CSV table of C-alpha atoms in Angstrom, one decimal:
chain,number,residue,atom,x,y,z
A,21,MET,CA,-22.9,24.8,2.7
A,22,THR,CA,-20.9,28.0,2.1
A,23,LYS,CA,-19.1,28.9,-1.1
A,24,ALA,CA,-15.8,28.8,0.7
A,25,ARG,CA,-16.4,25.3,2.0
A,26,ARG,CA,-17.5,24.2,-1.5
A,27,ALA,CA,-14.3,25.6,-3.0
A,28,ALA,CA,-12.2,23.9,-0.3
A,29,ALA,CA,-13.9,20.5,-1.1
A,30,TRP,CA,-13.2,21.0,-4.8
A,31,ALA,CA,-9.6,21.8,-4.0
A,32,VAL,CA,-9.2,18.6,-2.0
A,33,LEU,CA,-10.9,16.4,-4.6
A,34,GLY,CA,-9.0,18.1,-7.4
A,35,SER,CA,-5.7,17.5,-5.7
A,36,VAL,CA,-6.4,13.8,-5.5
A,37,VAL,CA,-7.2,13.6,-9.2
A,38,LEU,CA,-4.5,16.0,-10.3
A,39,GLY,CA,-1.7,14.3,-8.3
A,40,HIS,CA,-2.5,11.0,-9.9
A,41,ALA,CA,-3.0,12.5,-13.4
A,42,VAL,CA,0.4,14.3,-13.3
A,43,CYS,CA,2.2,11.1,-12.2
A,44,PHE,CA,0.4,9.2,-15.0
A,45,ALA,CA,1.4,11.8,-17.6
A,46,LEU,CA,5.1,11.7,-16.4
A,47,ASP,CA,5.1,8.0,-15.8
A,48,GLU,CA,6.7,8.7,-12.5
A,49,GLU,CA,5.5,8.0,-9.0
A,50,ALA,CA,5.5,10.6,-6.2
A,51,TRP,CA,4.3,8.9,-3.0
A,52,PRO,CA,1.4,8.9,-2.1
A,53,PHE,CA,0.4,9.4,-5.8
A,54,LEU,CA,1.3,6.0,-7.3
A,55,LEU,CA,0.7,4.3,-10.6
A,56,TYR,CA,0.1,0.7,-9.4
A,57,PRO,CA,2.1,-1.2,-12.0
A,58,MET,CA,1.9,-4.5,-10.1
A,59,PHE,CA,2.0,-7.5,-12.6
A,60,SER,CA,2.1,-5.1,-15.5
A,61,ARG,CA,5.6,-5.6,-16.9
A,62,PRO,CA,6.7,-8.9,-18.4
A,63,PRO,CA,9.8,-10.5,-17.0
A,64,ARG,CA,12.8,-9.4,-19.1
A,65,ALA,CA,13.9,-11.9,-21.8
A,66,GLY,CA,11.5,-14.5,-20.4
A,67,GLU,CA,13.4,-14.9,-17.2
A,68,GLY,CA,13.5,-13.5,-13.7
A,69,SER,CA,16.5,-12.0,-12.1
A,70,GLY,CA,17.5,-10.3,-8.9
A,71,VAL,CA,20.3,-9.4,-6.4
A,72,PHE,CA,20.4,-11.4,-3.2
A,73,VAL,CA,22.2,-11.7,0.1
A,74,GLN,CA,23.7,-15.1,0.6
A,75,GLY,CA,25.1,-16.2,3.9
A,76,GLN,CA,27.5,-19.1,4.6
A,77,ASP,CA,27.7,-21.2,7.7
A,78,ALA,CA,30.8,-22.7,9.4
A,79,GLU,CA,30.6,-25.8,7.2
A,80,GLY,CA,30.7,-23.7,4.1
A,81,ARG,CA,27.1,-24.3,3.2
A,82,PRO,CA,25.5,-21.2,1.4
A,83,PHE,CA,21.9,-20.1,2.1
A,84,LEU,CA,19.9,-17.1,0.8
A,85,PHE,CA,18.7,-14.6,3.3
A,86,LYS,CA,15.0,-14.8,4.0
A,87,ALA,CA,12.7,-12.2,5.6
A,88,PRO,CA,13.4,-13.2,9.3
A,89,HIS,CA,17.1,-12.8,8.6
A,90,SER,CA,16.8,-9.2,7.5
A,91,TRP,CA,13.5,-8.3,9.2
A,92,PRO,CA,11.7,-6.0,8.4
A,93,LEU,CA,13.3,-5.9,5.0
A,94,PHE,CA,11.9,-8.7,3.0
A,95,ARG,CA,13.7,-10.2,0.1
A,96,SER,CA,12.4,-8.0,-2.8
A,97,ARG,CA,12.9,-4.8,-0.8
A,98,LEU,CA,16.5,-5.8,0.1
A,99,ALA,CA,17.1,-7.0,-3.5
A,100,ALA,CA,16.0,-3.6,-4.9
A,101,ARG,CA,18.3,-1.6,-2.6
A,102,LEU,CA,21.3,-3.9,-3.2
A,103,ALA,CA,20.8,-3.7,-6.9
A,104,THR,CA,20.9,0.1,-6.6
A,105,LEU,CA,24.1,0.0,-4.5
A,106,ALA,CA,25.7,-2.5,-7.0
A,107,LYS,CA,25.1,0.0,-9.8
A,108,SER,CA,26.5,3.0,-7.9
A,109,PRO,CA,29.8,4.5,-8.9
A,110,ASP,CA,31.4,3.5,-5.6
A,111,ALA,CA,29.7,0.1,-5.6
A,112,GLU,CA,32.5,-1.8,-3.9
A,113,ALA,CA,32.8,0.5,-0.9
A,114,ARG,CA,29.0,0.7,-0.5
A,115,LEU,CA,28.5,-3.0,-0.7
A,116,ASP,CA,31.3,-3.5,1.9
A,117,GLU,CA,29.4,-1.1,4.1
A,118,ALA,CA,26.2,-3.0,3.5
A,119,PHE,CA,27.9,-6.3,4.5
A,120,VAL,CA,28.8,-5.0,7.9
A,121,GLU,CA,25.3,-3.7,8.5
A,122,LEU,CA,23.6,-6.8,7.2
A,123,ALA,CA,25.7,-9.1,9.5
A,124,ALA,CA,24.7,-6.9,12.4
A,125,LEU,CA,21.0,-7.0,11.3
A,126,TYR,CA,21.2,-10.8,11.1
A,127,GLU,CA,22.4,-11.0,14.7
A,128,ARG,CA,19.9,-8.4,15.8
A,129,ASN,CA,17.1,-10.6,14.4
A,130,ARG,CA,18.2,-13.7,16.4
A,131,SER,CA,14.8,-13.8,18.1
A,132,ARG,CA,13.1,-14.3,14.6
A,133,HIS,CA,15.4,-17.1,13.2
A,134,ALA,CA,17.6,-19.9,14.2
A,135,GLY,CA,20.1,-19.4,11.4
A,136,PRO,CA,23.7,-20.6,11.7
A,137,ARG,CA,26.6,-18.5,12.7
A,138,LEU,CA,27.7,-16.5,9.7
A,139,THR,CA,31.2,-17.0,8.4
A,140,GLN,CA,30.8,-15.3,5.1
A,141,LEU,CA,28.3,-13.0,3.3
A,142,ARG,CA,28.0,-12.7,-0.5
A,143,ILE,CA,26.0,-10.5,-2.7
A,144,VAL,CA,24.9,-12.5,-5.7
A,145,SER,CA,23.1,-11.8,-8.9
A,146,CYS,CA,20.8,-14.7,-9.8
A,147,ARG,CA,18.6,-15.7,-12.8
A,148,TRP,CA,15.8,-18.1,-13.1
A,149,SER,CA,13.5,-19.4,-15.7
A,150,THR,CA,9.8,-18.3,-15.6
A,151,ALA,CA,8.8,-21.2,-17.9
A,152,PRO,CA,5.9,-23.2,-16.3
A,153,GLU,CA,8.0,-26.4,-16.5
A,154,ALA,CA,10.5,-24.8,-14.1
A,155,LEU,CA,7.8,-24.3,-11.5
A,156,HIS,CA,9.0,-27.2,-9.3
A,157,GLU,CA,12.7,-27.0,-10.0
A,158,PRO,CA,15.2,-25.8,-7.4
A,159,TRP,CA,15.4,-22.0,-7.3
A,160,PRO,CA,17.3,-19.9,-8.4
A,161,ASP,CA,18.8,-21.5,-11.6
A,162,ALA,CA,22.2,-19.7,-11.6
A,163,CYS,CA,24.0,-17.1,-9.4
A,164,ARG,CA,27.0,-15.0,-10.0
A,165,VAL,CA,29.0,-13.6,-7.0
A,166,LEU,CA,29.2,-9.8,-7.1
A,167,ARG,CA,31.1,-9.2,-3.8
A,168,GLU,CA,32.1,-11.3,-0.8
A,169,TYR,CA,32.8,-10.5,2.8
A,170,ALA,CA,34.3,-12.6,5.5
A,171,VAL,CA,32.3,-12.1,8.7
A,172,PRO,CA,34.7,-11.5,11.6
A,173,ALA,CA,34.4,-14.3,14.3
A,174,VAL,CA,32.7,-13.1,17.4
A,175,ALA,CA,33.9,-14.4,20.8
A,176,PRO,CA,31.1,-16.7,22.3
B,13,MET,CA,-28.2,20.4,-16.6
B,14,THR,CA,-24.5,20.8,-17.5
B,15,LEU,CA,-22.0,18.1,-16.6
B,16,LEU,CA,-20.5,20.2,-13.9
B,17,ALA,CA,-23.9,20.9,-12.4
B,18,ARG,CA,-24.6,17.1,-12.4
B,19,VAL,CA,-21.3,16.4,-10.6
B,20,GLU,CA,-22.0,19.2,-8.1
B,21,ALA,CA,-25.5,17.8,-7.5
B,22,GLN,CA,-23.9,14.4,-6.7
B,23,LEU,CA,-21.0,15.7,-4.6
B,24,PHE,CA,-23.0,18.2,-2.5
B,25,ALA,CA,-26.4,16.5,-2.2
B,26,PRO,CA,-27.4,16.9,1.4
B,27,SER,CA,-26.5,14.0,3.7
B,28,SER,CA,-26.9,13.7,7.4
B,29,ALA,CA,-24.0,14.3,9.8
B,30,ARG,CA,-24.7,10.8,11.1
B,31,ALA,CA,-24.0,9.2,7.7
B,32,LEU,CA,-20.6,10.8,7.5
B,33,GLY,CA,-20.0,10.0,11.2
B,34,GLY,CA,-20.7,6.3,10.4
B,35,PHE,CA,-18.3,6.4,7.5
B,36,ARG,CA,-15.6,8.0,9.8
B,37,PHE,CA,-16.2,5.4,12.5
B,38,LEU,CA,-16.0,2.4,10.1
B,39,SER,CA,-13.0,3.6,8.0
B,40,VAL,CA,-10.8,5.2,10.7
B,41,GLY,CA,-11.8,2.6,13.3
B,42,GLY,CA,-11.0,-0.1,10.8
B,43,LEU,CA,-7.5,1.4,10.3
B,44,PHE,CA,-7.0,1.5,14.1
B,45,LEU,CA,-7.9,-2.1,14.4
B,46,LEU,CA,-5.8,-3.1,11.4
B,47,TYR,CA,-2.6,-1.4,12.6
B,48,ALA,CA,-3.1,-1.9,16.3
B,49,LEU,CA,-4.4,-5.5,16.4
B,50,TYR,CA,-4.2,-7.3,13.0
B,51,ALA,CA,-0.8,-6.0,11.8
B,52,PRO,CA,1.3,-7.5,14.7
B,53,LEU,CA,-0.3,-10.9,13.9
B,54,SER,CA,0.0,-10.7,10.1
B,55,GLY,CA,3.7,-11.4,10.0
B,56,HIS,CA,4.0,-9.1,7.0
B,57,PRO,CA,6.5,-6.2,7.6
B,58,ASP,CA,4.6,-3.8,5.3
B,59,VAL,CA,1.6,-3.7,7.7
B,60,ALA,CA,3.6,-4.5,10.9
B,61,ASP,CA,4.3,-2.2,13.8
B,62,ARG,CA,6.2,0.7,12.3
B,63,ARG,CA,8.7,0.7,15.2
B,64,ALA,CA,10.3,-2.3,13.5
B,65,TRP,CA,11.5,0.2,10.8
B,66,ALA,CA,13.5,2.3,13.2
B,67,ASP,CA,17.3,2.1,13.6
B,68,LEU,CA,17.9,0.1,10.4
B,69,PRO,CA,21.2,0.3,8.5
B,70,ALA,CA,21.8,3.7,7.0
B,71,ILE,CA,23.2,2.2,3.9
B,72,LEU,CA,19.8,0.6,3.1
B,73,TYR,CA,17.9,3.9,3.5
B,74,GLU,CA,16.9,5.5,0.2
B,75,PRO,CA,14.5,8.4,1.1
B,76,LEU,CA,11.6,9.3,-1.2
B,77,TRP,CA,10.9,12.9,-2.2
B,78,ALA,CA,8.9,13.8,0.9
B,79,PHE,CA,11.5,12.5,3.3
B,80,ARG,CA,14.3,14.2,1.4
B,81,TRP,CA,12.3,17.5,1.3
B,82,LEU,CA,11.5,17.3,5.0
B,83,GLY,CA,15.1,16.4,5.8
B,84,VAL,CA,14.1,13.2,7.5
B,85,GLY,CA,17.3,11.2,8.3
B,86,VAL,CA,17.5,7.5,8.9
B,87,PRO,CA,14.4,6.7,11.0
B,88,SER,CA,15.4,6.4,14.7
B,89,SER,CA,13.4,4.8,17.5
B,90,SER,CA,13.7,8.1,19.4
B,91,TRP,CA,10.9,9.6,17.2
B,92,VAL,CA,9.4,6.6,15.4
B,93,ALA,CA,8.2,5.0,18.6
B,94,PRO,CA,6.4,8.1,20.1
B,95,LEU,CA,5.0,8.9,16.7
B,96,TRP,CA,3.6,5.4,16.4
B,97,TRP,CA,1.7,5.7,19.7
B,98,VAL,CA,0.5,9.2,18.7
B,99,TRP,CA,-0.8,7.8,15.4
B,100,LEU,CA,-2.6,4.9,17.0
B,101,LEU,CA,-4.2,7.3,19.6
B,102,SER,CA,-5.2,9.8,16.9
B,103,LEU,CA,-6.8,6.9,14.9
B,104,PHE,CA,-8.7,5.8,17.9
B,105,THR,CA,-9.9,9.3,19.0
B,106,GLY,CA,-10.7,10.1,15.3
B,107,ALA,CA,-12.8,6.9,15.0
B,108,VAL,CA,-14.9,7.6,18.1
B,109,GLY,CA,-15.0,11.3,17.2
B,110,LEU,CA,-13.3,12.9,20.2
B,111,TRP,CA,-11.5,16.2,19.3
B,112,THR,CA,-12.3,14.9,15.8
B,113,ARG,CA,-10.7,17.6,13.7
B,114,LEU,CA,-7.5,17.6,15.7
B,115,SER,CA,-7.4,13.8,15.8
B,116,LEU,CA,-7.8,13.4,12.0
B,117,VAL,CA,-5.3,16.1,11.1
B,118,THR,CA,-2.8,14.4,13.5
B,119,ALA,CA,-3.7,11.0,12.0
B,120,ALA,CA,-3.2,12.2,8.4
B,121,ALA,CA,0.1,14.0,9.3
B,122,ALA,CA,1.6,11.1,11.3
B,123,GLY,CA,0.3,8.6,8.8
B,124,PHE,CA,2.0,10.5,6.0
B,125,VAL,CA,5.3,9.8,7.7
B,126,LEU,CA,4.6,6.3,9.2
B,127,VAL,CA,2.8,4.7,6.3
B,128,GLN,CA,5.5,5.6,3.8
B,129,LEU,CA,8.3,4.6,6.2
B,130,PRO,CA,8.9,1.1,4.7
B,131,HIS,CA,8.9,2.5,1.2
B,132,ASN,CA,12.1,4.5,1.9
B,133,PHE,CA,14.0,1.3,2.1
B,134,GLY,CA,14.7,0.1,-1.5
B,135,GLN,CA,11.2,-0.4,-2.9
B,136,VAL,CA,7.8,1.3,-3.1
B,137,THR,CA,5.0,-1.2,-2.7
B,138,HIS,CA,1.5,-0.3,-3.7
B,139,THR,CA,-0.8,-1.4,-0.9
B,140,ASP,CA,-1.3,1.5,1.5
B,141,ALA,CA,-0.6,4.9,0.0
B,142,HIS,CA,-4.4,5.5,-0.3
B,143,VAL,CA,-4.6,5.4,3.5
B,144,VAL,CA,-2.9,8.8,3.7
B,145,LEU,CA,-5.1,10.3,1.0
B,146,LEU,CA,-8.2,9.0,2.7
B,147,LEU,CA,-7.2,10.4,6.1
B,148,ALA,CA,-6.3,13.7,4.4
B,149,VAL,CA,-9.8,13.9,2.9
B,150,LEU,CA,-11.4,13.2,6.2
B,151,ALA,CA,-9.2,15.7,8.0
B,152,CYS,CA,-10.5,18.4,5.7
B,153,ALA,CA,-14.2,17.5,6.3
B,154,ARG,CA,-16.7,18.1,9.1
B,155,CYS,CA,-16.5,14.5,10.3
B,156,GLY,CA,-17.2,15.1,14.0
B,157,ASP,CA,-20.7,16.6,13.6
B,158,GLY,CA,-22.6,13.3,13.9
B,159,LEU,CA,-22.2,10.0,15.6
B,160,SER,CA,-19.2,11.2,17.6
B,161,VAL,CA,-18.2,12.0,21.2
B,162,ASP,CA,-17.9,15.6,20.2
B,163,ALA,CA,-21.5,15.6,18.9
B,164,ALA,CA,-22.8,13.9,22.0
B,165,LEU,CA,-21.1,16.5,24.2
B,166,ARG,CA,-22.6,19.3,22.1
B,167,ALA,CA,-26.0,17.7,22.4
B,168,ARG,CA,-25.7,17.6,26.2
B,169,LYS,CA,-25.2,21.4,26.1
B,170,GLY,CA,-28.4,21.7,24.1
B,171,ALA,CA,-27.0,22.2,20.6
B,172,PRO,CA,-29.4,21.0,17.9
B,173,GLU,CA,-28.4,18.2,15.5
B,174,PRO,CA,-26.9,19.8,12.3
B,175,ALA,CA,-29.2,19.9,9.3
B,176,PRO,CA,-28.3,17.6,6.4
B,177,SER,CA,-25.8,19.3,4.1
B,178,GLY,CA,-23.4,18.7,1.3
B,179,ASP,CA,-20.6,19.1,3.9
B,180,TYR,CA,-21.4,15.5,4.9
B,181,THR,CA,-21.5,14.1,1.4
B,182,TRP,CA,-18.4,15.1,-0.5
B,183,PRO,CA,-15.9,13.4,1.8
B,184,VAL,CA,-17.5,10.0,1.0
B,185,TRP,CA,-17.1,10.8,-2.7
B,186,GLY,CA,-13.5,11.8,-2.0
B,187,ALA,CA,-12.8,8.4,-0.5
B,188,ARG,CA,-14.5,6.7,-3.5
B,189,LEU,CA,-12.4,8.9,-5.8
B,190,VAL,CA,-9.2,7.7,-4.1
B,191,LEU,CA,-10.3,4.0,-4.6
B,192,VAL,CA,-11.1,4.7,-8.3
B,193,CYS,CA,-7.7,6.2,-8.8
B,194,VAL,CA,-6.0,3.2,-7.3
B,195,LEU,CA,-7.8,0.5,-9.2
B,196,PHE,CA,-8.3,2.3,-12.5
B,197,LEU,CA,-4.6,3.2,-12.6
B,198,ALA,CA,-3.7,-0.4,-11.9
B,199,GLY,CA,-5.7,-1.5,-15.0
B,200,LEU,CA,-4.3,1.3,-17.1
B,201,ALA,CA,-0.7,0.3,-16.1
B,202,LYS,CA,-1.2,-3.2,-17.4
B,203,LEU,CA,-2.4,-1.9,-20.8
B,204,ARG,CA,0.3,0.8,-20.9
B,205,HIS,CA,3.2,-1.6,-20.3
B,206,ALA,CA,2.0,-4.7,-22.0
B,207,GLY,CA,-1.0,-3.9,-24.2
B,208,LEU,CA,-3.1,-7.0,-24.4
B,209,SER,CA,-0.1,-9.4,-23.9
B,210,HIS,CA,-1.5,-10.5,-20.6
B,211,LEU,CA,-4.3,-12.1,-22.5
B,212,THR,CA,-2.8,-12.9,-25.9
B,213,THR,CA,0.5,-14.5,-24.7
B,214,ASP,CA,1.6,-16.6,-21.8
B,215,MET,CA,2.9,-13.5,-20.0
B,216,THR,CA,0.5,-13.8,-17.1
B,217,GLN,CA,1.5,-17.3,-16.4
B,218,ARG,CA,5.2,-16.4,-16.5
B,219,LEU,CA,4.5,-13.5,-14.1
B,220,LEU,CA,2.8,-15.9,-11.7
B,221,VAL,CA,5.5,-18.6,-12.1
B,222,ASN,CA,8.1,-15.9,-11.4
B,223,THR,CA,6.3,-15.0,-8.2
B,224,LEU,CA,5.9,-18.6,-7.1
B,225,ARG,CA,9.6,-19.3,-7.6
B,226,TYR,CA,10.7,-16.1,-6.0
B,227,PHE,CA,8.5,-16.5,-2.9
B,228,PRO,CA,8.2,-20.3,-2.7
B,229,GLY,CA,5.3,-21.4,-0.4
B,230,VAL,CA,3.5,-18.1,-0.1
B,231,MET,CA,0.8,-18.7,-2.7
B,232,THR,CA,-2.0,-20.9,-1.4
B,233,GLY,CA,-3.3,-23.9,-3.4
B,234,PRO,CA,-5.7,-22.1,-5.7
B,235,GLY,CA,-2.9,-19.5,-6.5
B,236,ALA,CA,-0.4,-22.2,-7.4
B,237,PHE,CA,-3.1,-24.0,-9.4
B,238,ILE,CA,-3.9,-20.9,-11.5
B,239,ALA,CA,-0.1,-20.3,-12.1
B,240,SER,CA,0.2,-23.9,-13.4
B,241,SER,CA,-2.4,-23.3,-16.1
B,242,ASP,CA,-1.9,-20.9,-18.9
B,243,GLY,CA,-5.7,-20.8,-19.6
B,244,TRP,CA,-6.6,-20.1,-16.0
B,245,SER,CA,-3.9,-17.5,-15.7
B,246,ARG,CA,-5.3,-15.6,-18.7
B,247,LEU,CA,-8.9,-15.9,-17.5
B,248,VAL,CA,-8.1,-14.6,-14.1
B,249,MET,CA,-6.0,-11.7,-15.4
B,250,GLY,CA,-8.8,-10.9,-17.9
B,251,GLY,CA,-11.2,-10.7,-15.0
B,252,VAL,CA,-8.8,-8.5,-13.0
B,253,ILE,CA,-8.3,-6.1,-15.9
B,254,VAL,CA,-12.0,-5.8,-16.6
B,255,VAL,CA,-12.8,-5.1,-12.9
B,256,GLU,CA,-10.0,-2.5,-12.7
B,257,LEU,CA,-11.0,-0.7,-15.9
B,258,VAL,CA,-14.8,-0.6,-15.3
B,259,TYR,CA,-14.3,0.5,-11.7
B,260,PRO,CA,-14.9,4.2,-12.4
B,261,LEU,CA,-18.4,3.3,-13.5
B,262,ALA,CA,-19.2,3.1,-9.8
B,263,LEU,CA,-18.8,6.8,-9.6
B,264,VAL,CA,-21.4,7.6,-12.3
B,265,SER,CA,-23.9,4.7,-12.3
B,266,ARG,CA,-26.0,4.1,-9.3
B,267,ARG,CA,-27.2,0.8,-10.8
B,268,ALA,CA,-23.7,-0.4,-11.5
B,269,ARG,CA,-22.2,0.8,-8.2
B,270,PRO,CA,-23.0,-2.2,-6.0
B,271,PHE,CA,-21.8,-4.7,-8.6
B,272,VAL,CA,-18.6,-2.9,-9.4
B,273,ALA,CA,-17.8,-2.3,-5.7
B,274,LEU,CA,-18.6,-5.9,-4.8
B,275,SER,CA,-16.4,-7.2,-7.6
B,276,GLY,CA,-13.6,-4.9,-6.5
B,277,VAL,CA,-13.8,-6.4,-3.0
B,278,VAL,CA,-14.0,-10.0,-4.2
B,279,MET,CA,-11.1,-9.4,-6.5
B,280,LEU,CA,-8.9,-7.9,-3.7
B,281,VAL,CA,-9.9,-10.6,-1.2
B,282,LEU,CA,-9.0,-13.4,-3.7
B,283,ILE,CA,-5.7,-11.8,-4.7
B,284,ASP,CA,-4.9,-11.3,-1.0
B,285,ARG,CA,-5.7,-14.9,-0.1
B,286,PHE,CA,-4.4,-16.8,-3.2
B,287,PHE,CA,-1.4,-14.7,-4.2
B,288,ALA,CA,-0.2,-13.4,-0.9
B,289,LEU,CA,-0.4,-9.7,-1.9
B,290,ARG,CA,-1.5,-7.9,1.3
B,291,PHE,CA,-4.5,-5.7,0.4
B,292,ALA,CA,-6.2,-5.4,3.8
B,293,GLN,CA,-6.2,-1.6,3.7
B,294,LEU,CA,-7.7,-1.5,0.2
B,295,ILE,CA,-10.4,-4.0,1.2
B,296,LEU,CA,-11.2,-2.0,4.3
B,297,ALA,CA,-11.5,1.2,2.2
B,298,HIS,CA,-14.5,-0.3,0.4
B,299,VAL,CA,-16.7,0.7,3.3
B,300,ALA,CA,-17.0,4.0,1.3
B,301,TRP,CA,-19.4,2.2,-1.1
B,302,LEU,CA,-21.8,1.2,1.6
B,303,PRO,CA,-25.1,2.9,0.7
B,304,PHE,CA,-25.8,4.3,4.1
B,305,VAL,CA,-22.6,6.4,4.3
B,306,GLU,CA,-23.7,8.7,1.5
B,307,ARG,CA,-27.1,10.0,2.6
B,308,SER,CA,-29.8,8.9,5.0
B,309,LYS,CA,-33.3,8.3,3.6
B,310,GLY,CA,-35.6,11.2,4.1
B,311,ASP,CA,-32.8,13.6,4.5
B,312,GLU,CA,-34.0,17.1,3.9
B,313,GLY,CA,-32.2,20.4,4.1
B,314,GLU,CA,-30.3,22.7,2.0
B,315,GLN,CA,-30.3,21.8,-1.7
B,316,PRO,CA,-27.3,22.1,-4.0
B,317,PRO,CA,-27.6,24.9,-6.6
B,318,ALA,CA,-28.2,22.4,-9.4
B,319,ALA,CA,-31.1,20.8,-7.6
B,320,ARG,CA,-32.6,24.3,-6.7
B,321,SER,CA,-32.5,25.3,-10.4
């Protein structure tokens, strides 16, 4: 094995370690160098919280978006992005834009779900208890509407 | 012998080209099967066909540093679909060792874009980044010298089989190092953010209850049972933290290696099955610990400097 090859091998292995070490020191991820913090942070104030998309059918019944409705964006990914938009300086305009796109995505995913025709979309901020006794209670415990959008009726 | 000399002796101890070829076949072939066959059936978007991530709403696109730096706009099916097929093809040719170097460089480059694609939409999940690092290590190595179509074609032309060399050893250690980074950092993160609270308070049970309520129905019976018991939650988390923190021992102790690697696999399989966190790629990466991928018995050939001295 030549010296040059040996040096190249050290450079490759060193990059793997250094990339992760720098991210660890800065407590910041730079994909693909990640810190793997799954299940490491306690839920804040002993409760869970999140931002969700809520649809409403023609009878006025609300339902939370599930993965097939917004495929391939599953609930937590969508929640994270919506939470970012809700905190942005032009939150209202950006959430309105998201409504239009989410209504289109819901219809585009018709092959994956048999959801009702949407009449309204809401972005809601929800909270729920993480106490063990709440395990079998309906979820989430309480939701607050952040923004609403009336979905335009589409001709059949 | 200095520490550096010991490390060099380990990293560059001569192995056969066939041993590294076997590792390439198992790991890259496994990735091909995972993304081409298993992923479409799994129903989990993070391992699904990456073409599903094209043409999504621009407002939901939040590019990570690499996509920002590369100027990648909202992923469009005009390039995601062809790149997906190129990636699968390069994984296949890389696995069988046809145009090995080109295949693995292509697989690493295309994988860098495709594997991180979902993470540019709101949230980074932590199940597959190591795939790109593994492919990058293999792309830099002489993976096609043994147990490959390339090697068979060279042999037909009368070329002799390459002698055992450190060239065929360090890539396996590179793959092991990637796994150690992943699991050890996961253990460190728990200590960093919560100290010993996972074990001294009901934090673990609350985390599990939170997941159960957020994703109702996804945890299987044993997962739900563990979440319903504070004692079991602490015990299971204690086991997870121990496995993650002792994982680096597999790099330095030949005796501990099989036990540590096996406990890593068992832990990941149980979490995958009971708690619905998809760790198929990480489980697959554990082929790096199989003893035959490091060296072949009776290998002789050039010796590392430390061994010579």
